Amino acid sequence: TWTQTLDLPNNRVDHASFAYRSPVTGKTFLYVIAGSARVEGSIDKKVHIAEIQPNGGVSNWRFSDGVNLPGRASFASVLYENGNDAYIYIIGGLGCQPKVHYAKIVDHNNGDLGPWVEAEYNLDGTITTGSCLGTDVVYSSAVVDGNTIYLIGGRKGGTYVNEVKWVDIQAN
């Protein structure tokens, strides 16, 4: 049977969720990232973090300090681990977002993230920032295999797509 644990501070849909166990401290954190909160069209930029307890429940929810993601919902996301380092990637999403952002998990004691960084290349092959080119990629999924991220399916505008794209994660 399912067991109820501590609810999120607010309702949400179209978000990302990850569990990450720190190889440094052995603590496990649950992340809930952005999405739409409470009412449709209300995009939340926050990262909620709770520590997973030995009984499976979670500790108090809190926000990662000062690392709000540019407004996003309905995006693809992955957690990438490299030794003791871990990064969360947010790919595409609602709100004119052909962009990729990533943040490093910088604190192994409380799970805090560093600032979100915009990746050099957009999903549409451009290197521009801040412009809406009508190339939103929404409702897709993503997976990581080694150092490669695969972006699968989704929708561009009103068209459902069967595209599978991949990119190697660079050292920087």
mmCIF file of N, CA and C in Angstrom, residues 53-147:
data_model
loop_
_atom_site.group_PDB
_atom_site.id
_atom_site.type_symbol
_atom_site.label_atom_id
_atom_site.label_comp_id
_atom_site.label_asym_id
_atom_site.label_seq_id
_atom_site.Cartn_x
_atom_site.Cartn_y
_atom_site.Cartn_z
ATOM 1 N N GLN A 53 14.014 10.247 4.604
ATOM 2 C CA GLN A 53 14.335 9.652 5.900
ATOM 3 C C GLN A 53 14.450 8.123 5.790
ATOM 4 N N PRO A 54 15.085 7.466 6.762
ATOM 5 C CA PRO A 54 15.244 6.004 6.715
ATOM 6 C C PRO A 54 13.917 5.239 6.611
ATOM 7 N N ASN A 55 12.815 5.827 7.132
ATOM 8 C CA ASN A 55 11.518 5.144 7.067
ATOM 9 C C ASN A 55 10.808 5.381 5.736
ATOM 10 N N GLY A 56 11.429 6.129 4.808
ATOM 11 C CA GLY A 56 10.839 6.396 3.503
ATOM 12 C C GLY A 56 10.132 7.721 3.412
ATOM 13 N N GLY A 57 9.795 8.325 4.536
ATOM 14 C CA GLY A 57 9.159 9.642 4.528
ATOM 15 C C GLY A 57 10.168 10.714 4.196
ATOM 16 N N VAL A 58 9.691 11.958 4.130
ATOM 17 C CA VAL A 58 10.592 13.070 3.850
ATOM 18 C C VAL A 58 10.569 14.067 4.990
ATOM 19 N N SER A 59 11.680 14.778 5.151
ATOM 20 C CA SER A 59 11.788 15.848 6.146
ATOM 21 C C SER A 59 11.003 17.059 5.663
ATOM 22 N N ASN A 60 11.079 18.142 6.371
ATOM 23 C CA ASN A 60 10.400 19.372 5.964
ATOM 24 C C ASN A 60 10.865 19.808 4.587
ATOM 25 N N TRP A 61 9.900 20.269 3.779
ATOM 26 C CA TRP A 61 10.236 20.833 2.477
ATOM 27 C C TRP A 61 10.814 22.224 2.666
ATOM 28 N N ARG A 62 11.803 22.568 1.852
ATOM 29 C CA ARG A 62 12.374 23.898 1.870
ATOM 30 C C ARG A 62 12.753 24.262 0.446
ATOM 31 N N PHE A 63 13.068 25.506 0.223
ATOM 32 C CA PHE A 63 13.491 25.970 -1.090
ATOM 33 C C PHE A 63 15.003 26.064 -1.115
ATOM 34 N N SER A 64 15.593 25.712 -2.248
ATOM 35 C CA SER A 64 17.025 25.912 -2.423
ATOM 36 C C SER A 64 17.266 27.413 -2.539
ATOM 37 N N ASP A 65 18.174 27.938 -1.750
ATOM 38 C CA ASP A 65 18.390 29.382 -1.649
ATOM 39 C C ASP A 65 18.875 30.000 -2.957
ATOM 40 N N GLY A 66 18.124 30.985 -3.432
ATOM 41 C CA GLY A 66 18.587 31.850 -4.517
ATOM 42 C C GLY A 66 18.815 31.196 -5.857
ATOM 43 N N VAL A 67 18.176 30.084 -6.134
ATOM 44 C CA VAL A 67 18.446 29.408 -7.404
ATOM 45 C C VAL A 67 17.153 29.159 -8.186
ATOM 46 N N ASN A 68 16.299 30.152 -8.257
ATOM 47 C CA ASN A 68 15.077 29.995 -9.034
ATOM 48 C C ASN A 68 15.401 29.767 -10.505
ATOM 49 N N LEU A 69 14.715 28.810 -11.082
ATOM 50 C CA LEU A 69 14.860 28.481 -12.493
ATOM 51 C C LEU A 69 14.059 29.476 -13.314
ATOM 52 N N PRO A 70 14.543 29.878 -14.493
ATOM 53 C CA PRO A 70 13.686 30.687 -15.353
ATOM 54 C C PRO A 70 12.353 29.955 -15.541
ATOM 55 N N GLY A 71 11.227 30.677 -15.490
ATOM 56 C CA GLY A 71 9.893 30.069 -15.492
ATOM 57 C C GLY A 71 9.731 28.953 -16.491
ATOM 58 N N ARG A 72 9.387 27.786 -16.022
ATOM 59 C CA ARG A 72 9.288 26.606 -16.866
ATOM 60 C C ARG A 72 8.219 25.656 -16.363
ATOM 61 N N ALA A 73 7.609 24.959 -17.305
ATOM 62 C CA ALA A 73 6.725 23.835 -17.014
ATOM 63 C C ALA A 73 6.743 22.926 -18.243
ATOM 64 N N SER A 74 6.357 21.692 -18.062
ATOM 65 C CA SER A 74 6.238 20.717 -19.163
ATOM 66 C C SER A 74 7.560 20.502 -19.892
ATOM 67 N N PHE A 75 8.647 20.443 -19.163
ATOM 68 C CA PHE A 75 9.980 20.282 -19.723
ATOM 69 C C PHE A 75 10.467 18.846 -19.523
ATOM 70 N N ALA A 76 11.517 18.495 -20.232
ATOM 71 C CA ALA A 76 12.213 17.232 -19.994
ATOM 72 C C ALA A 76 13.344 17.500 -19.017
ATOM 73 N N SER A 77 13.761 16.478 -18.295
ATOM 74 C CA SER A 77 14.803 16.697 -17.299
ATOM 75 C C SER A 77 15.547 15.404 -17.021
ATOM 76 N N VAL A 78 16.799 15.557 -16.614
ATOM 77 C CA VAL A 78 17.620 14.411 -16.223
ATOM 78 C C VAL A 78 18.528 14.806 -15.066
ATOM 79 N N LEU A 79 18.960 13.805 -14.331
ATOM 80 C CA LEU A 79 19.975 13.957 -13.302
ATOM 81 C C LEU A 79 21.218 13.250 -13.821
ATOM 82 N N TYR A 80 22.326 13.967 -13.881
ATOM 83 C CA TYR A 80 23.580 13.430 -14.404
ATOM 84 C C TYR A 80 24.603 13.397 -13.273
ATOM 85 N N GLU A 81 25.203 12.226 -13.048
ATOM 86 C CA GLU A 81 26.217 12.074 -12.012
ATOM 87 C C GLU A 81 27.565 11.774 -12.643
ATOM 88 N N ASN A 82 28.602 12.415 -12.080
ATOM 89 C CA ASN A 82 29.968 12.213 -12.551
ATOM 90 C C ASN A 82 30.869 12.219 -11.325
ATOM 91 N N GLY A 83 31.194 11.040 -10.804
ATOM 92 C CA GLY A 83 31.974 10.959 -9.574
ATOM 93 C C GLY A 83 31.174 11.518 -8.417
ATOM 94 N N ASN A 84 31.747 12.465 -7.672
ATOM 95 C CA ASN A 84 31.045 13.100 -6.562
ATOM 96 C C ASN A 84 30.212 14.300 -6.996
ATOM 97 N N ASP A 85 30.224 14.600 -8.274
ATOM 98 C CA ASP A 85 29.451 15.734 -8.785
ATOM 99 C C ASP A 85 28.134 15.251 -9.381
ATOM 100 N N ALA A 86 27.096 16.078 -9.248
ATOM 101 C CA ALA A 86 25.800 15.770 -9.853
ATOM 102 C C ALA A 86 25.193 17.063 -10.376
ATOM 103 N N TYR A 87 24.503 16.953 -11.501
ATOM 104 C CA TYR A 87 23.889 18.094 -12.168
ATOM 105 C C TYR A 87 22.461 17.741 -12.558
ATOM 106 N N ILE A 88 21.579 18.719 -12.470
ATOM 107 C CA ILE A 88 20.222 18.563 -12.951
ATOM 108 C C ILE A 88 20.101 19.390 -14.223
ATOM 109 N N TYR A 89 19.603 18.763 -15.298
ATOM 110 C CA TYR A 89 19.397 19.424 -16.577
ATOM 111 C C TYR A 89 17.910 19.585 -16.824
ATOM 112 N N ILE A 90 17.494 20.777 -17.248
ATOM 113 C CA ILE A 90 16.123 21.098 -17.615
ATOM 114 C C ILE A 90 16.153 21.431 -19.104
ATOM 115 N N ILE A 91 15.329 20.733 -19.897
ATOM 116 C CA ILE A 91 15.407 20.826 -21.349
ATOM 117 C C ILE A 91 14.054 21.249 -21.911
ATOM 118 N N GLY A 92 14.030 22.363 -22.646
ATOM 119 C CA GLY A 92 12.801 22.829 -23.275
ATOM 120 C C GLY A 92 11.768 23.267 -22.256
ATOM 121 N N GLY A 93 10.503 23.192 -22.641
ATOM 122 C CA GLY A 93 9.408 23.523 -21.748
ATOM 123 C C GLY A 93 8.537 24.661 -22.243
ATOM 124 N N LEU A 94 7.425 24.866 -21.554
ATOM 125 C CA LEU A 94 6.484 25.929 -21.902
ATOM 126 C C LEU A 94 7.102 27.293 -21.657
ATOM 127 N N GLY A 95 6.651 28.269 -22.415
ATOM 128 C CA GLY A 95 7.096 29.640 -22.205
ATOM 129 C C GLY A 95 8.208 30.027 -23.152
ATOM 130 N N CYS A 96 8.135 29.603 -24.404
ATOM 131 C CA CYS A 96 9.150 29.966 -25.401
ATOM 132 C C CYS A 96 10.523 29.498 -24.933
ATOM 133 N N GLN A 97 10.666 28.227 -24.711
ATOM 134 C CA GLN A 97 11.904 27.714 -24.126
ATOM 135 C C GLN A 97 12.550 26.622 -24.987
ATOM 136 N N PRO A 98 13.263 26.983 -26.054
ATOM 137 C CA PRO A 98 14.060 25.980 -26.746
ATOM 138 C C PRO A 98 15.424 25.825 -26.068
ATOM 139 N N LYS A 99 15.481 26.180 -24.804
ATOM 140 C CA LYS A 99 16.758 26.297 -24.095
ATOM 141 C C LYS A 99 17.022 25.109 -23.159
ATOM 142 N N VAL A 100 18.270 24.982 -22.768
ATOM 143 C CA VAL A 100 18.715 23.975 -21.805
ATOM 144 C C VAL A 100 19.398 24.716 -20.663
ATOM 145 N N HIS A 101 18.989 24.414 -19.432
ATOM 146 C CA HIS A 101 19.644 24.962 -18.242
ATOM 147 C C HIS A 101 20.130 23.795 -17.383
ATOM 148 N N TYR A 102 21.190 24.039 -16.633
ATOM 149 C CA TYR A 102 21.656 23.017 -15.695
ATOM 150 C C TYR A 102 22.118 23.692 -14.412
ATOM 151 N N ALA A 103 22.056 22.922 -13.327
ATOM 152 C CA ALA A 103 22.532 23.398 -12.027
ATOM 153 C C ALA A 103 23.251 22.243 -11.338
ATOM 154 N N LYS A 104 24.310 22.561 -10.648
ATOM 155 C CA LYS A 104 25.090 21.569 -9.921
ATOM 156 C C LYS A 104 24.558 21.443 -8.492
ATOM 157 N N ILE A 105 24.521 20.224 -7.978
ATOM 158 C CA ILE A 105 24.225 20.015 -6.566
ATOM 159 C C ILE A 105 25.513 20.348 -5.820
ATOM 160 N N VAL A 106 25.493 21.454 -5.067
ATOM 161 C CA VAL A 106 26.724 21.987 -4.490
ATOM 162 C C VAL A 106 26.904 21.681 -3.014
ATOM 163 N N ASP A 107 25.851 21.268 -2.335
ATOM 164 C CA ASP A 107 25.966 21.010 -0.901
ATOM 165 C C ASP A 107 25.460 19.601 -0.596
ATOM 166 N N HIS A 108 26.367 18.732 -0.208
ATOM 167 C CA HIS A 108 26.022 17.329 0.052
ATOM 168 C C HIS A 108 25.389 17.130 1.424
ATOM 169 N N ASN A 109 25.368 18.161 2.257
ATOM 170 C CA ASN A 109 24.723 18.052 3.571
ATOM 171 C C ASN A 109 23.258 18.457 3.540
ATOM 172 N N ASN A 110 22.911 19.441 2.688
ATOM 173 C CA ASN A 110 21.506 19.861 2.651
ATOM 174 C C ASN A 110 20.898 19.789 1.258
ATOM 175 N N GLY A 111 21.674 19.392 0.245
ATOM 176 C CA GLY A 111 21.149 19.191 -1.104
ATOM 177 C C GLY A 111 21.014 20.437 -1.949
ATOM 178 N N ASP A 112 21.501 21.590 -1.470
ATOM 179 C CA ASP A 112 21.338 22.828 -2.218
ATOM 180 C C ASP A 112 21.984 22.756 -3.599
ATOM 181 N N LEU A 113 21.374 23.518 -4.523
ATOM 182 C CA LEU A 113 21.880 23.647 -5.881
ATOM 183 C C LEU A 113 22.648 24.946 -6.029
ATOM 184 N N GLY A 114 23.570 24.965 -6.976
ATOM 185 C CA GLY A 114 24.203 26.207 -7.384
ATOM 186 C C GLY A 114 23.269 26.928 -8.344
ATOM 187 N N PRO A 115 23.714 28.037 -8.919
ATOM 188 C CA PRO A 115 22.855 28.797 -9.833
ATOM 189 C C PRO A 115 22.586 28.017 -11.125
ATOM 190 N N TRP A 116 21.433 28.300 -11.726
ATOM 191 C CA TRP A 116 21.115 27.716 -13.034
ATOM 192 C C TRP A 116 21.965 28.400 -14.094
ATOM 193 N N VAL A 117 22.528 27.616 -14.988
ATOM 194 C CA VAL A 117 23.370 28.115 -16.065
ATOM 195 C C VAL A 117 22.697 27.757 -17.381
ATOM 196 N N GLU A 118 22.608 28.714 -18.285
ATOM 197 C CA GLU A 118 22.060 28.414 -19.603
ATOM 198 C C GLU A 118 23.145 27.777 -20.449
ATOM 199 N N ALA A 119 22.818 26.617 -21.028
ATOM 200 C CA ALA A 119 23.777 25.918 -21.884
ATOM 201 C C ALA A 119 24.056 26.754 -23.129
ATOM 202 N N GLU A 120 25.174 26.499 -23.755
ATOM 203 C CA GLU A 120 25.612 27.318 -24.881
ATOM 204 C C GLU A 120 24.678 27.208 -26.084
ATOM 205 N N TYR A 121 24.162 26.016 -26.363
ATOM 206 C CA TYR A 121 23.354 25.796 -27.561
ATOM 207 C C TYR A 121 21.895 25.536 -27.207
ATOM 208 N N ASN A 122 20.991 26.164 -27.964
ATOM 209 C CA ASN A 122 19.566 25.927 -27.824
ATOM 210 C C ASN A 122 19.180 24.664 -28.593
ATOM 211 N N LEU A 123 18.002 24.135 -28.320
ATOM 212 C CA LEU A 123 17.546 22.916 -28.984
ATOM 213 C C LEU A 123 17.356 23.098 -30.483
ATOM 214 N N ASP A 124 17.129 24.323 -30.921
ATOM 215 C CA ASP A 124 16.919 24.562 -32.350
ATOM 216 C C ASP A 124 18.233 24.858 -33.079
ATOM 217 N N GLY A 125 19.370 24.672 -32.401
ATOM 218 C CA GLY A 125 20.668 24.860 -33.035
ATOM 219 C C GLY A 125 21.209 26.269 -32.950
ATOM 220 N N THR A 126 20.423 27.203 -32.413
ATOM 221 C CA THR A 126 20.891 28.581 -32.314
ATOM 222 C C THR A 126 21.713 28.772 -31.045
ATOM 223 N N ILE A 127 22.427 29.880 -30.989
ATOM 224 C CA ILE A 127 23.205 30.230 -29.808
ATOM 225 C C ILE A 127 22.669 31.539 -29.229
ATOM 226 N N THR A 128 21.527 32.000 -29.701
ATOM 227 C CA THR A 128 20.969 33.251 -29.217
ATOM 228 C C THR A 128 20.346 33.062 -27.838
ATOM 229 N N THR A 129 20.171 34.179 -27.129
ATOM 230 C CA THR A 129 19.501 34.137 -25.836
ATOM 231 C C THR A 129 18.360 35.130 -25.838
ATOM 232 N N GLY A 130 17.307 34.816 -25.115
ATOM 233 C CA GLY A 130 16.239 35.754 -24.876
ATOM 234 C C GLY A 130 15.228 35.920 -25.986
ATOM 235 N N SER A 131 15.408 35.295 -27.151
ATOM 236 C CA SER A 131 14.443 35.487 -28.225
ATOM 237 C C SER A 131 13.521 34.283 -28.337
ATOM 238 N N CYS A 132 12.277 34.553 -28.730
ATOM 239 C CA CYS A 132 11.303 33.480 -28.925
ATOM 240 C C CYS A 132 11.223 33.185 -30.408
ATOM 241 N N LEU A 133 11.639 32.023 -30.795
ATOM 242 C CA LEU A 133 11.658 31.672 -32.213
ATOM 243 C C LEU A 133 10.521 30.725 -32.580
ATOM 244 N N GLY A 134 9.574 30.507 -31.658
ATOM 245 C CA GLY A 134 8.466 29.601 -31.945
ATOM 246 C C GLY A 134 8.903 28.151 -31.978
ATOM 247 N N THR A 135 9.972 27.848 -31.284
ATOM 248 C CA THR A 135 10.518 26.496 -31.337
ATOM 249 C C THR A 135 10.443 25.804 -29.977
ATOM 250 N N ASP A 136 9.412 26.127 -29.201
ATOM 251 C CA ASP A 136 9.240 25.456 -27.907
ATOM 252 C C ASP A 136 9.245 23.938 -28.106
ATOM 253 N N VAL A 137 9.904 23.244 -27.246
ATOM 254 C CA VAL A 137 9.850 21.786 -27.215
ATOM 255 C C VAL A 137 9.246 21.438 -25.864
ATOM 256 N N VAL A 138 8.025 20.890 -25.883
ATOM 257 C CA VAL A 138 7.306 20.632 -24.644
ATOM 258 C C VAL A 138 6.863 19.171 -24.583
ATOM 259 N N TYR A 139 6.583 18.729 -23.380
ATOM 260 C CA TYR A 139 6.033 17.391 -23.120
ATOM 261 C C TYR A 139 6.903 16.270 -23.671
ATOM 262 N N SER A 140 8.200 16.500 -23.773
ATOM 263 C CA SER A 140 9.116 15.443 -24.207
ATOM 264 C C SER A 140 9.671 14.741 -22.972
ATOM 265 N N SER A 141 10.442 13.716 -23.200
ATOM 266 C CA SER A 141 11.125 13.053 -22.092
ATOM 267 C C SER A 141 12.610 12.983 -22.425
ATOM 268 N N ALA A 142 13.410 12.732 -21.400
ATOM 269 C CA ALA A 142 14.851 12.655 -21.606
ATOM 270 C C ALA A 142 15.425 11.567 -20.714
ATOM 271 N N VAL A 143 16.503 10.970 -21.176
ATOM 272 C CA VAL A 143 17.241 9.977 -20.393
ATOM 273 C C VAL A 143 18.727 10.232 -20.561
ATOM 274 N N VAL A 144 19.495 9.752 -19.600
ATOM 275 C CA VAL A 144 20.953 9.845 -19.655
ATOM 276 C C VAL A 144 21.525 8.441 -19.773
ATOM 277 N N ASP A 145 22.506 8.287 -20.656
ATOM 278 C CA ASP A 145 23.272 7.056 -20.755
ATOM 279 C C ASP A 145 24.737 7.469 -20.801
ATOM 280 N N GLY A 146 25.457 7.184 -19.725
ATOM 281 C CA GLY A 146 26.847 7.623 -19.642
ATOM 282 C C GLY A 146 26.911 9.138 -19.656
ATOM 283 N N ASN A 147 27.588 9.709 -20.673
ATOM 284 C CA ASN A 147 27.703 11.165 -20.818
ATOM 285 C C ASN A 147 26.780 11.702 -21.904
#
